[in-house]
Amino acid sequence: MEAFLGKGNGGDEPPPAATDDPDPIGELRRLLLVPEHAQVAKIQERLDDPEIHAEDVSRVLPEAITIRAAKDRELTRVMLPTVEEAILSSVRRDPHVLVDALFPVMGPAIRKAIASALASMIESLNETLERSFSVQGLKWRWESWRTGKPLPEIILLRTLVYRVEQVFLIHRESGLLLQHVSATSAGVQDADMVSGMLTAIRDFVADSFGGSREQSLDSFKVGDLTVRIEQGPEAVLAAVVRGNAPPELASLLTETIEAIHLEQAEALTRFQGDASPFEKSRPRLEGCLKKQQLTRPERGPGARTRRARAFLRASLAVVLIGVGVWAFFAVRRGRRWHGYLDRLAVEPGIAVTDSGRRGGKYFVTGLRDPLAADPRALLAGSKLDSESVVSDWKPYQALSPEFIVARARRVLEPPPTVTLRAGNGVLLVTGTAPHSWIEEARARSRGFADVARYDDAALSDADLSGLEALRRSVEARPISFDVASSELRPRDRERLDTLSRDLSRLAALATGAGKTVQVTVIGRGDSSGTEEVNRAISRARAERVARALAAENARAVTFVVRGVGSSEPLRREVSAEDRELNRSVTLSVAIAGGTRADSR
Amino acid sequence: MIQKKVCMLGAFAVGKTSLVARFVRSLFSEKYHTTVGVKVDKKIVAVGEEQVNLLLWDLYGEDDFQKLRTSYLRGSSGYVLAVDGTRRETLEKAVILQSRAREALGDVPFVLVLNKADLVDKWELEDSAIEELVGQGWSTFKTSAKTGGGVEESFLTLARRMAGST
């Protein structure tokens, strides 16, 4: 239009042919368009002037915001950073402005939070005191003892048991029920009436006790049911809790009501009685149906008491059995211990100086001869646990006869044929022993400190007694001869050989004992004939035997030959046998050297 | 199902309680009247295809000792004004209550029930007074808690009007 008008004003075109009116069309255009032209110029001016522009916008701004806010949330989104920035810079510049503005809001909120925290603390304290001396309390103490957890922790754990049984979402203004969930499968009838009544009671409390609607009833208790109410601007959440709800539940309810307000803001604002949009919030309410279950299922109070009693009885029985078992073992252990001490007391070479019980263990101290029985073996024999007994044995020498004997045995190592006895400082050695041992023992016995006298007078020398026996045997075997003969009969050669061998053994024993052997070979004749002849022949007979014996024993034995004729008959001659016996040779053995050998 | 909060208003002993007692579902005892001052009951009526759940807040009758708690009115979609037909002063009370309710709730639907209609002999209300109210656009019903006459109708009318107002 501007261009069009400009053209008109410019007057480039030649005027149409008219003398009184040089440009009638231009004139007409001017007449027709002047008012519009002025208007357009004005509009242009307004558009160019920012001051007027701002004034225009300010006139429509509230309406514009209202229209846009109703359409969507874009305005909020766009404004948010600016508003945040503005608040931030306001705080930086002067925090008091915002503090003053928020104080009326924050004050009650903080008071409420503190009051609620204190209330829950007092509640828990009351609970604790109440239960301390009850069956429950004893049960907790038992549990604490059993699990090793501190008692306060157990009480805290056990008192926090609860169940959210119902949750109501209530329209705040009208008290109408928006949504209701119940933990019990049977459900609760007439939740709508309950919802109404609950609202009425809250109103009643608020009216009666002077609080504003902001400071309203937020919890009340009926028996072991608590109704917790969390209030939002448009709706109220009421949770019916059985038991003692933890503080987290209050936070959960707050979060839930906030979330519902956020998600269903529009439905809440427009609520006119149709609760169906709030079906959407059902999962949120169900999320509040929390519970912390007891370790055992809920039952009636009667059953609880019965179970408590049964539990007590069972505990008592367990304790009694425990005490019984403990007592049995304690008594048995005590008896075994005393049995062990008695054994120690009678055990030679062991002297108990102290015994008793210390630090849960038995102890025994005393003296023990190294030769005494091993106390560990006795302990094992007593069936006591060796771990439970601490022993301390100091070595000593027992002076009782058996220990003198035992020590002597260790030193002397006597053969089984020797018996040792002790008494009054005398060690008496009896029995039979080889000659070498007798000598050795006599020497060793000089080292015995606890023996005043070593007496082996009654001890036989086994070697010497053997010698004696042999001597008797050798002397008792006459070799007979035929009448008037000094020749050995064939049957006597064998006897002579045996005799010779026995004589060799005798000589060997005697030499071993440090003695010498002299054998007198005595020849005899019978009483017939003349004595002269008899003597000659008796001597010949003796020499004959001596020769035979000397063949093997000449080195160890000294032979002496005698011919006694009939002067020393072995037997008085009555019969032919007597005469034959007297026609013989016998031996007489003399053992010399060494005291005892001499004495025999 | 649509829910509506409805207040039952009326002077002391006009028979509100007996009016609803026979026709509603009750959960709470009468004690609430004297303690909390209100008892919430429920009545379901059919408006066309729709079931309307009326939550009746039966407010304790106003007398010299107990004033109406206006906080209980909050959020009501409608109300019932009850009058004892045998006591003229209860109608005056109803008029006062109506103005209070209107202050609190604005122009929400309500009905006026003239109770104890069975006691014809003792009837004190003049038809002219009623007609005047009808002329102002009030819906009035003669009811009898004893015979049940007019009760259903009055609730249904209120429900219908409230449903229409949404």
GROMACS .gro file of C-alpha atoms in nm, chain A residues 131-557:
model
  427
  131ARG     CA    1   0.805  -5.437   7.718
  132SER     CA    2   1.115  -5.454   7.931
  133PHE     CA    3   0.972  -5.672   8.205
  134SER     CA    4   0.706  -5.859   8.015
  135VAL     CA    5   0.717  -6.205   7.867
  136GLN     CA    6   0.799  -6.027   7.543
  137GLY     CA    7   1.089  -5.854   7.714
  138LEU     CA    8   1.226  -6.180   7.844
  139LYS     CA    9   1.188  -6.327   7.498
  140TRP     CA   10   1.388  -6.040   7.352
  141ARG     CA   11   1.656  -6.081   7.615
  142TRP     CA   12   1.673  -6.447   7.530
  143GLU     CA   13   1.693  -6.364   7.160
  144SER     CA   14   1.962  -6.108   7.231
  145TRP     CA   15   2.159  -6.362   7.430
  146ARG     CA   16   2.110  -6.627   7.164
  147THR     CA   17   2.199  -6.414   6.862
  148GLY     CA   18   2.465  -6.204   7.032
  149LYS     CA   19   2.292  -5.885   6.915
  150PRO     CA   20   2.255  -5.604   7.168
  151LEU     CA   21   1.915  -5.585   7.335
  152PRO     CA   22   1.822  -5.237   7.202
  153GLU     CA   23   1.874  -5.363   6.849
  154ILE     CA   24   1.644  -5.658   6.908
  155ILE     CA   25   1.376  -5.436   7.061
  156LEU     CA   26   1.405  -5.197   6.771
  157LEU     CA   27   1.372  -5.481   6.524
  158ARG     CA   28   1.077  -5.638   6.702
  159THR     CA   29   0.882  -5.322   6.775
  160LEU     CA   30   0.898  -5.207   6.417
  161VAL     CA   31   0.683  -5.491   6.300
  162TYR     CA   32   0.382  -5.348   6.125
  163ARG     CA   33   0.147  -5.384   5.835
  164VAL     CA   34  -0.028  -5.118   5.633
  165GLU     CA   35  -0.375  -5.263   5.599
  166GLN     CA   36  -0.559  -4.999   5.403
  167VAL     CA   37  -0.479  -4.687   5.214
  168PHE     CA   38  -0.740  -4.425   5.130
  169LEU     CA   39  -0.696  -4.150   4.877
  170ILE     CA   40  -0.951  -3.889   4.974
  171HIS     CA   41  -1.062  -3.573   4.800
  172ARG     CA   42  -0.970  -3.310   5.050
  173GLU     CA   43  -1.253  -3.070   4.988
  174SER     CA   44  -1.548  -3.306   4.984
  175GLY     CA   45  -1.412  -3.606   5.173
  176LEU     CA   46  -1.513  -3.825   4.880
  177LEU     CA   47  -1.313  -4.137   4.824
  178LEU     CA   48  -1.089  -4.121   4.518
  179GLN     CA   49  -0.922  -4.456   4.554
  180HIS     CA   50  -0.889  -4.725   4.814
  181VAL     CA   51  -0.664  -5.029   4.848
  182SER     CA   52  -0.666  -5.293   5.116
  183ALA     CA   53  -0.411  -5.554   5.213
  184THR     CA   54  -0.670  -5.800   5.330
  185SER     CA   55  -0.819  -6.002   5.049
  186ALA     CA   56  -1.173  -5.967   5.186
  187GLY     CA   57  -1.152  -5.593   5.136
  188VAL     CA   58  -1.335  -5.338   5.340
  189GLN     CA   59  -1.688  -5.237   5.264
  190ASP     CA   60  -1.808  -4.884   5.263
  191ALA     CA   61  -1.467  -4.732   5.234
  192ASP     CA   62  -1.652  -4.431   5.095
  193MET     CA   63  -1.835  -4.377   5.419
  194VAL     CA   64  -1.518  -4.431   5.617
  195SER     CA   65  -1.352  -4.178   5.396
  196GLY     CA   66  -1.628  -3.929   5.464
  197MET     CA   67  -1.626  -3.989   5.835
  198LEU     CA   68  -1.250  -3.964   5.849
  199THR     CA   69  -1.271  -3.627   5.682
  200ALA     CA   70  -1.548  -3.524   5.919
  201ILE     CA   71  -1.338  -3.621   6.218
  202ARG     CA   72  -1.040  -3.431   6.085
  203ASP     CA   73  -1.260  -3.128   6.033
  204PHE     CA   74  -1.400  -3.178   6.380
  205VAL     CA   75  -1.053  -3.193   6.536
  206ALA     CA   76  -0.937  -2.893   6.340
  207ASP     CA   77  -1.247  -2.698   6.441
  208SER     CA   78  -1.247  -2.808   6.800
  209PHE     CA   79  -0.884  -2.754   6.880
  210GLY     CA   80  -0.835  -2.439   6.689
  211GLY     CA   81  -0.588  -2.552   6.430
  212SER     CA   82  -0.612  -2.427   6.078
  213ARG     CA   83  -0.679  -2.665   5.796
  214GLU     CA   84  -0.306  -2.677   5.730
  215GLN     CA   85  -0.240  -2.795   6.084
  216SER     CA   86  -0.476  -3.084   6.093
  217LEU     CA   87  -0.492  -3.425   6.245
  218ASP     CA   88  -0.219  -3.633   6.089
  219SER     CA   89  -0.226  -3.943   6.300
  220PHE     CA   90  -0.444  -4.116   6.554
  221LYS     CA   91  -0.438  -4.446   6.726
  222VAL     CA   92  -0.706  -4.704   6.796
  223GLY     CA   93  -0.577  -5.005   6.985
  224ASP     CA   94  -0.289  -5.135   6.782
  225LEU     CA   95  -0.417  -4.960   6.473
  226THR     CA   96  -0.272  -4.627   6.376
  227VAL     CA   97  -0.421  -4.408   6.109
  228ARG     CA   98  -0.157  -4.192   5.947
  229ILE     CA   99  -0.278  -3.907   5.737
  230GLU     CA  100  -0.067  -3.728   5.484
  231GLN     CA  101  -0.221  -3.419   5.343
  232GLY     CA  102  -0.174  -3.265   5.002
  233PRO     CA  103  -0.335  -2.952   4.859
  234GLU     CA  104  -0.612  -3.139   4.678
  235ALA     CA  105  -0.614  -3.484   4.824
  236VAL     CA  106  -0.536  -3.663   5.146
  237LEU     CA  107  -0.371  -3.998   5.191
  238ALA     CA  108  -0.479  -4.201   5.494
  239ALA     CA  109  -0.300  -4.522   5.582
  240VAL     CA  110  -0.435  -4.765   5.838
  241VAL     CA  111  -0.137  -4.931   6.001
  242ARG     CA  112  -0.141  -5.225   6.237
  243GLY     CA  113   0.157  -5.229   6.469
  244ASN     CA  114   0.435  -4.979   6.493
  245ALA     CA  115   0.514  -4.815   6.166
  246PRO     CA  116   0.870  -4.700   6.109
  247PRO     CA  117   0.942  -4.336   6.024
  248GLU     CA  118   1.016  -4.440   5.665
  249LEU     CA  119   0.644  -4.503   5.619
  250ALA     CA  120   0.566  -4.137   5.679
  251SER     CA  121   0.819  -4.045   5.412
  252LEU     CA  122   0.668  -4.298   5.175
  253LEU     CA  123   0.322  -4.154   5.229
  254THR     CA  124   0.452  -3.803   5.169
  255GLU     CA  125   0.624  -3.908   4.850
  256THR     CA  126   0.313  -4.090   4.735
  257ILE     CA  127   0.075  -3.800   4.789
  258GLU     CA  128   0.323  -3.571   4.619
  259ALA     CA  129   0.356  -3.803   4.323
  260ILE     CA  130  -0.021  -3.833   4.291
  261HIS     CA  131  -0.055  -3.457   4.295
  262LEU     CA  132   0.205  -3.431   4.025
  263GLU     CA  133   0.065  -3.704   3.805
  264GLN     CA  134  -0.304  -3.632   3.852
  265ALA     CA  135  -0.303  -3.258   3.905
  266GLU     CA  136  -0.567  -3.202   3.643
  267ALA     CA  137  -0.795  -3.481   3.752
  268LEU     CA  138  -0.774  -3.353   4.110
  269THR     CA  139  -0.860  -2.999   4.013
  270ARG     CA  140  -1.151  -3.106   3.800
  271PHE     CA  141  -1.289  -3.369   4.035
  272GLN     CA  142  -1.667  -3.354   4.044
  273GLY     CA  143  -1.750  -3.691   4.188
  274ASP     CA  144  -1.617  -3.927   3.924
  275ALA     CA  145  -1.333  -4.121   4.082
  276SER     CA  146  -1.251  -4.333   3.779
  277PRO     CA  147  -0.943  -4.130   3.671
  278PHE     CA  148  -0.782  -4.220   4.001
  279GLU     CA  149  -0.769  -4.584   3.907
  280LYS     CA  150  -0.433  -4.475   3.767
  281SER     CA  151  -0.304  -4.405   4.115
  282ARG     CA  152  -0.393  -4.748   4.241
  283PRO     CA  153  -0.039  -4.891   4.197
  284ARG     CA  154   0.097  -4.600   4.397
  285LEU     CA  155  -0.140  -4.673   4.683
  286GLU     CA  156  -0.059  -5.041   4.662
  287GLY     CA  157   0.304  -4.941   4.695
  288CYS     CA  158   0.215  -4.810   5.039
  289LEU     CA  159   0.079  -5.144   5.156
  290LYS     CA  160   0.407  -5.220   5.320
  291LYS     CA  161   0.456  -5.468   5.591
  292GLN     CA  162   0.727  -5.604   5.802
  293GLN     CA  163   0.624  -5.949   5.896
  294LEU     CA  164   0.683  -6.115   6.225
  295THR     CA  165   0.896  -6.426   6.210
  296ARG     CA  166   0.579  -6.615   6.290
  297PRO     CA  167   0.234  -6.554   6.140
  298GLU     CA  168  -0.008  -6.319   6.315
  299ARG     CA  169  -0.256  -6.486   6.544
  300GLY     CA  170  -0.503  -6.381   6.805
  301PRO     CA  171  -0.389  -6.245   7.140
  302GLY     CA  172  -0.505  -6.561   7.317
  303ALA     CA  173  -0.292  -6.775   7.092
  304ARG     CA  174  -0.006  -6.536   7.147
  305THR     CA  175  -0.031  -6.575   7.524
  306ARG     CA  176  -0.057  -6.949   7.490
  307ARG     CA  177   0.243  -6.955   7.265
  308ALA     CA  178   0.427  -6.730   7.504
  309ARG     CA  179   0.348  -6.973   7.785
  310ALA     CA  180   0.443  -7.271   7.573
  311PHE     CA  181   0.759  -7.091   7.483
  312LEU     CA  182   0.831  -7.023   7.848
  313ARG     CA  183   0.767  -7.382   7.941
  314ALA     CA  184   0.985  -7.502   7.659
  315SER     CA  185   1.258  -7.258   7.757
  316LEU     CA  186   1.232  -7.370   8.117
  317ALA     CA  187   1.250  -7.733   8.012
  318VAL     CA  188   1.548  -7.662   7.793
  319VAL     CA  189   1.716  -7.473   8.075
  320LEU     CA  190   1.640  -7.753   8.323
  321ILE     CA  191   1.766  -8.018   8.087
  322GLY     CA  192   2.067  -7.802   8.021
  323VAL     CA  193   2.130  -7.758   8.393
  324GLY     CA  194   2.074  -8.131   8.449
  325VAL     CA  195   2.315  -8.230   8.176
  326TRP     CA  196   2.563  -7.974   8.297
  327ALA     CA  197   2.526  -8.093   8.656
  328PHE     CA  198   2.564  -8.455   8.552
  329PHE     CA  199   2.883  -8.381   8.365
  330ALA     CA  200   3.008  -8.152   8.639
  331VAL     CA  201   2.948  -8.416   8.905
  332ARG     CA  202   3.099  -8.688   8.692
  333ARG     CA  203   3.397  -8.469   8.616
  334GLY     CA  204   3.434  -8.389   8.988
  335ARG     CA  205   3.421  -8.756   9.079
  336ARG     CA  206   3.677  -8.845   8.817
  337TRP     CA  207   3.899  -8.565   8.938
  338HIS     CA  208   3.884  -8.685   9.298
  339GLY     CA  209   3.939  -9.040   9.181
  340TYR     CA  210   4.250  -8.925   9.002
  341LEU     CA  211   4.373  -8.739   9.314
  342ASP     CA  212   4.310  -9.052   9.524
  343ARG     CA  213   4.510  -9.259   9.277
  344LEU     CA  214   4.792  -9.007   9.295
  345ALA     CA  215   4.780  -9.010   9.676
  346VAL     CA  216   4.830  -9.386   9.702
  347GLU     CA  217   5.075  -9.400   9.416
  348PRO     CA  218   5.427  -9.455   9.557
  349GLY     CA  219   5.685  -9.202   9.451
  350ILE     CA  220   5.420  -8.932   9.393
  351ALA     CA  221   5.348  -8.661   9.650
  352VAL     CA  222   5.074  -8.410   9.568
  353THR     CA  223   5.145  -8.073   9.732
  354ASP     CA  224   4.849  -7.874   9.593
  355SER     CA  225   4.543  -7.929   9.380
  356GLY     CA  226   4.221  -7.751   9.291
  357ARG     CA  227   4.036  -7.560   9.024
  358ARG     CA  228   4.163  -7.244   8.865
  359GLY     CA  229   4.039  -7.058   8.555
  360GLY     CA  230   3.797  -7.333   8.459
  361LYS     CA  231   4.070  -7.599   8.473
  362TYR     CA  232   4.193  -7.846   8.732
  363PHE     CA  233   4.549  -7.815   8.849
  364VAL     CA  234   4.779  -8.042   9.044
  365THR     CA  235   5.134  -7.976   9.161
  366GLY     CA  236   5.370  -8.203   9.351
  367LEU     CA  237   5.680  -8.418   9.361
  368ARG     CA  238   5.738  -8.723   9.157
  369ASP     CA  239   6.012  -8.983   9.171
  370PRO     CA  240   6.134  -9.049   8.818
  371LEU     CA  241   6.066  -9.416   8.881
  372ALA     CA  242   5.708  -9.358   8.991
  373ALA     CA  243   5.411  -9.430   8.763
  374ASP     CA  244   5.351  -9.171   8.492
  375PRO     CA  245   5.074  -8.933   8.610
  376ARG     CA  246   4.970  -8.890   8.247
  377ALA     CA  247   4.892  -9.257   8.225
  378LEU     CA  248   4.695  -9.232   8.549
  379LEU     CA  249   4.512  -8.931   8.408
  380ALA     CA  250   4.423  -9.122   8.096
  381GLY     CA  251   4.303  -9.404   8.318
  382SER     CA  252   4.078  -9.164   8.509
  383LYS     CA  253   3.890  -9.069   8.185
  384LEU     CA  254   3.943  -8.700   8.255
  385ASP     CA  255   4.004  -8.476   7.959
  386SER     CA  256   4.380  -8.426   7.967
  387GLU     CA  257   4.324  -8.073   7.831
  388SER     CA  258   4.129  -7.980   8.142
  389VAL     CA  259   4.409  -8.069   8.385
  390VAL     CA  260   4.726  -7.870   8.431
  391SER     CA  261   5.003  -8.066   8.602
  392ASP     CA  262   5.335  -7.954   8.745
  393TRP     CA  263   5.564  -8.231   8.877
  394LYS     CA  264   5.903  -8.165   9.040
  395PRO     CA  265   6.145  -8.462   9.047
  396TYR     CA  266   6.261  -8.612   9.382
  397GLN     CA  267   6.392  -8.939   9.521
  398ALA     CA  268   6.150  -9.139   9.725
  399LEU     CA  269   6.303  -9.322  10.024
  400SER     CA  270   6.038  -9.583  10.060
  401PRO     CA  271   6.174  -9.943  10.040
  402GLU     CA  272   6.023 -10.015   9.700
  403PHE     CA  273   6.195  -9.713   9.548
  404ILE     CA  274   6.528  -9.804   9.710
  405VAL     CA  275   6.480 -10.148   9.558
  406ALA     CA  276   6.369 -10.004   9.223
  407ARG     CA  277   6.668  -9.772   9.204
  408ALA     CA  278   6.900 -10.061   9.308
  409ARG     CA  279   6.747 -10.274   9.035
  410ARG     CA  280   6.819 -10.008   8.775
  411VAL     CA  281   7.181  -9.992   8.887
  412LEU     CA  282   7.247 -10.360   8.962
  413GLU     CA  283   7.042 -10.517   8.684
  414PRO     CA  284   7.004 -10.843   8.881
  415PRO     CA  285   6.917 -11.173   8.711
  416PRO     CA  286   6.563 -11.302   8.770
  417THR     CA  287   6.690 -11.549   9.031
  418VAL     CA  288   6.792 -11.267   9.262
  419THR     CA  289   6.553 -11.100   9.507
  420LEU     CA  290   6.618 -10.752   9.648
  421ARG     CA  291   6.464 -10.627   9.971
  422ALA     CA  292   6.515 -10.298  10.153
  423GLY     CA  293   6.452 -10.196  10.510
  424ASN     CA  294   6.623 -10.006  10.789
  425GLY     CA  295   6.895  -9.884  10.559
  426VAL     CA  296   6.986 -10.239  10.456
  427LEU     CA  297   6.961 -10.371  10.103
  428LEU     CA  298   6.922 -10.746  10.137
  429VAL     CA  299   7.013 -10.951   9.833
  430THR     CA  300   6.903 -11.316   9.823
  431GLY     CA  301   6.863 -11.589   9.564
  432THR     CA  302   7.121 -11.729   9.323
  433ALA     CA  303   7.341 -11.540   9.085
  434PRO     CA  304   7.642 -11.606   8.867
  435HIS     CA  305   7.965 -11.546   9.042
  436SER     CA  306   8.062 -11.256   8.810
  437TRP     CA  307   7.736 -11.068   8.886
  438ILE     CA  308   7.784 -11.111   9.258
  439GLU     CA  309   8.126 -10.953   9.239
  440GLU     CA  310   8.003 -10.665   9.013
  441ALA     CA  311   7.698 -10.593   9.230
  442ARG     CA  312   7.907 -10.577   9.541
  443ALA     CA  313   8.126 -10.314   9.374
  444ARG     CA  314   7.833 -10.107   9.244
  445SER     CA  315   7.647 -10.112   9.572
  446ARG     CA  316   7.907  -9.883   9.719
  447GLY     CA  317   7.749  -9.593   9.525
  448PHE     CA  318   7.406  -9.621   9.697
  449ALA     CA  319   7.349  -9.309   9.900
  450ASP     CA  320   7.030  -9.432  10.064
  451VAL     CA  321   7.162  -9.775  10.163
  452ALA     CA  322   7.378  -9.802  10.475
  453ARG     CA  323   7.461 -10.167  10.428
  454TYR     CA  324   7.466 -10.403  10.133
  455ASP     CA  325   7.401 -10.757  10.250
  456ASP     CA  326   7.445 -11.044  10.004
  457ALA     CA  327   7.540 -11.308  10.259
  458ALA     CA  328   7.232 -11.509  10.178
  459LEU     CA  329   7.301 -11.498   9.807
  460SER     CA  330   7.418 -11.826   9.650
  461ASP     CA  331   7.690 -11.829   9.395
  462ALA     CA  332   7.534 -12.020   9.109
  463ASP     CA  333   7.875 -12.112   8.970
  464LEU     CA  334   8.004 -12.257   9.295
  465SER     CA  335   7.696 -12.460   9.367
  466GLY     CA  336   7.729 -12.613   9.020
  467LEU     CA  337   8.087 -12.701   9.103
  468GLU     CA  338   7.980 -12.867   9.425
  469ALA     CA  339   7.717 -13.072   9.252
  470LEU     CA  340   7.965 -13.186   8.994
  471ARG     CA  341   8.216 -13.276   9.262
  472ARG     CA  342   7.961 -13.489   9.441
  473SER     CA  343   7.862 -13.651   9.121
  474VAL     CA  344   8.220 -13.724   9.020
  475GLU     CA  345   8.310 -13.863   9.367
  476ALA     CA  346   8.007 -14.094   9.371
  477ARG     CA  347   8.099 -14.297   9.063
  478PRO     CA  348   8.341 -14.587   9.147
  479ILE     CA  349   8.498 -14.780   8.858
  480SER     CA  350   8.507 -15.153   8.948
  481PHE     CA  351   8.768 -15.407   8.839
  482ASP     CA  352   8.775 -15.789   8.799
  483VAL     CA  353   8.941 -16.000   9.066
  484ALA     CA  354   9.318 -15.960   9.066
  485SER     CA  355   9.308 -15.736   8.758
  486SER     CA  356   9.404 -15.378   8.707
  487GLU     CA  357   9.269 -15.371   8.353
  488LEU     CA  358   8.960 -15.172   8.269
  489ARG     CA  359   8.666 -15.376   8.174
  490PRO     CA  360   8.521 -15.285   7.836
  491ARG     CA  361   8.189 -15.181   7.991
  492ASP     CA  362   8.367 -14.942   8.227
  493ARG     CA  363   8.552 -14.755   7.953
  494GLU     CA  364   8.239 -14.569   7.866
  495ARG     CA  365   8.172 -14.473   8.233
  496LEU     CA  366   8.527 -14.354   8.257
  497ASP     CA  367   8.483 -14.134   7.950
  498THR     CA  368   8.174 -13.973   8.104
  499LEU     CA  369   8.356 -13.924   8.428
  500SER     CA  370   8.644 -13.765   8.244
  501ARG     CA  371   8.409 -13.521   8.067
  502ASP     CA  372   8.237 -13.424   8.395
  503LEU     CA  373   8.575 -13.369   8.548
  504SER     CA  374   8.662 -13.139   8.257
  505ARG     CA  375   8.345 -12.932   8.319
  506LEU     CA  376   8.425 -12.917   8.689
  507ALA     CA  377   8.776 -12.802   8.614
  508ALA     CA  378   8.645 -12.537   8.375
  509LEU     CA  379   8.396 -12.400   8.633
  510ALA     CA  380   8.662 -12.395   8.902
  511THR     CA  381   8.905 -12.214   8.680
  512GLY     CA  382   8.631 -11.960   8.593
  513ALA     CA  383   8.581 -11.899   8.967
  514GLY     CA  384   8.953 -11.857   9.013
  515LYS     CA  385   9.010 -12.190   9.185
  516THR     CA  386   9.236 -12.488   9.139
  517VAL     CA  387   9.129 -12.853   9.141
  518GLN     CA  388   9.322 -13.145   9.289
  519VAL     CA  389   9.186 -13.496   9.232
  520THR     CA  390   9.302 -13.784   9.453
  521VAL     CA  391   9.253 -14.113   9.268
  522ILE     CA  392   9.204 -14.388   9.529
  523GLY     CA  393   9.248 -14.753   9.430
  524ARG     CA  394   9.106 -15.040   9.643
  525GLY     CA  395   9.107 -15.419   9.667
  526ASP     CA  396   8.869 -15.670   9.833
  527SER     CA  397   8.955 -15.847  10.149
  528SER     CA  398   9.056 -16.173   9.978
  529GLY     CA  399   9.423 -16.232   9.927
  530THR     CA  400   9.712 -16.080  10.109
  531GLU     CA  401   9.723 -15.716  10.203
  532GLU     CA  402  10.051 -15.667  10.028
  533VAL     CA  403   9.916 -15.796   9.702
  534ASN     CA  404   9.602 -15.596   9.753
  535ARG     CA  405   9.794 -15.272   9.800
  536ALA     CA  406  10.002 -15.331   9.488
  537ILE     CA  407   9.703 -15.410   9.276
  538SER     CA  408   9.500 -15.124   9.424
  539ARG     CA  409   9.770 -14.878   9.335
  540ALA     CA  410   9.793 -15.024   8.983
  541ARG     CA  411   9.417 -14.980   8.947
  542ALA     CA  412   9.439 -14.614   9.065
  543GLU     CA  413   9.720 -14.537   8.828
  544ARG     CA  414   9.528 -14.697   8.545
  545VAL     CA  415   9.227 -14.467   8.603
  546ALA     CA  416   9.445 -14.161   8.670
  547ARG     CA  417   9.614 -14.214   8.339
  548ALA     CA  418   9.289 -14.234   8.159
  549LEU     CA  419   9.157 -13.915   8.326
  550ALA     CA  420   9.480 -13.723   8.287
  551ALA     CA  421   9.459 -13.778   7.913
  552GLU     CA  422   9.198 -13.499   7.900
  553ASN     CA  423   9.246 -13.309   8.227
  554ALA     CA  424   9.617 -13.305   8.297
  555ARG     CA  425   9.643 -12.931   8.244
  556ALA     CA  426   9.365 -12.816   8.475
  557VAL     CA  427   9.372 -13.081   8.737
   0.00000   0.00000   0.00000
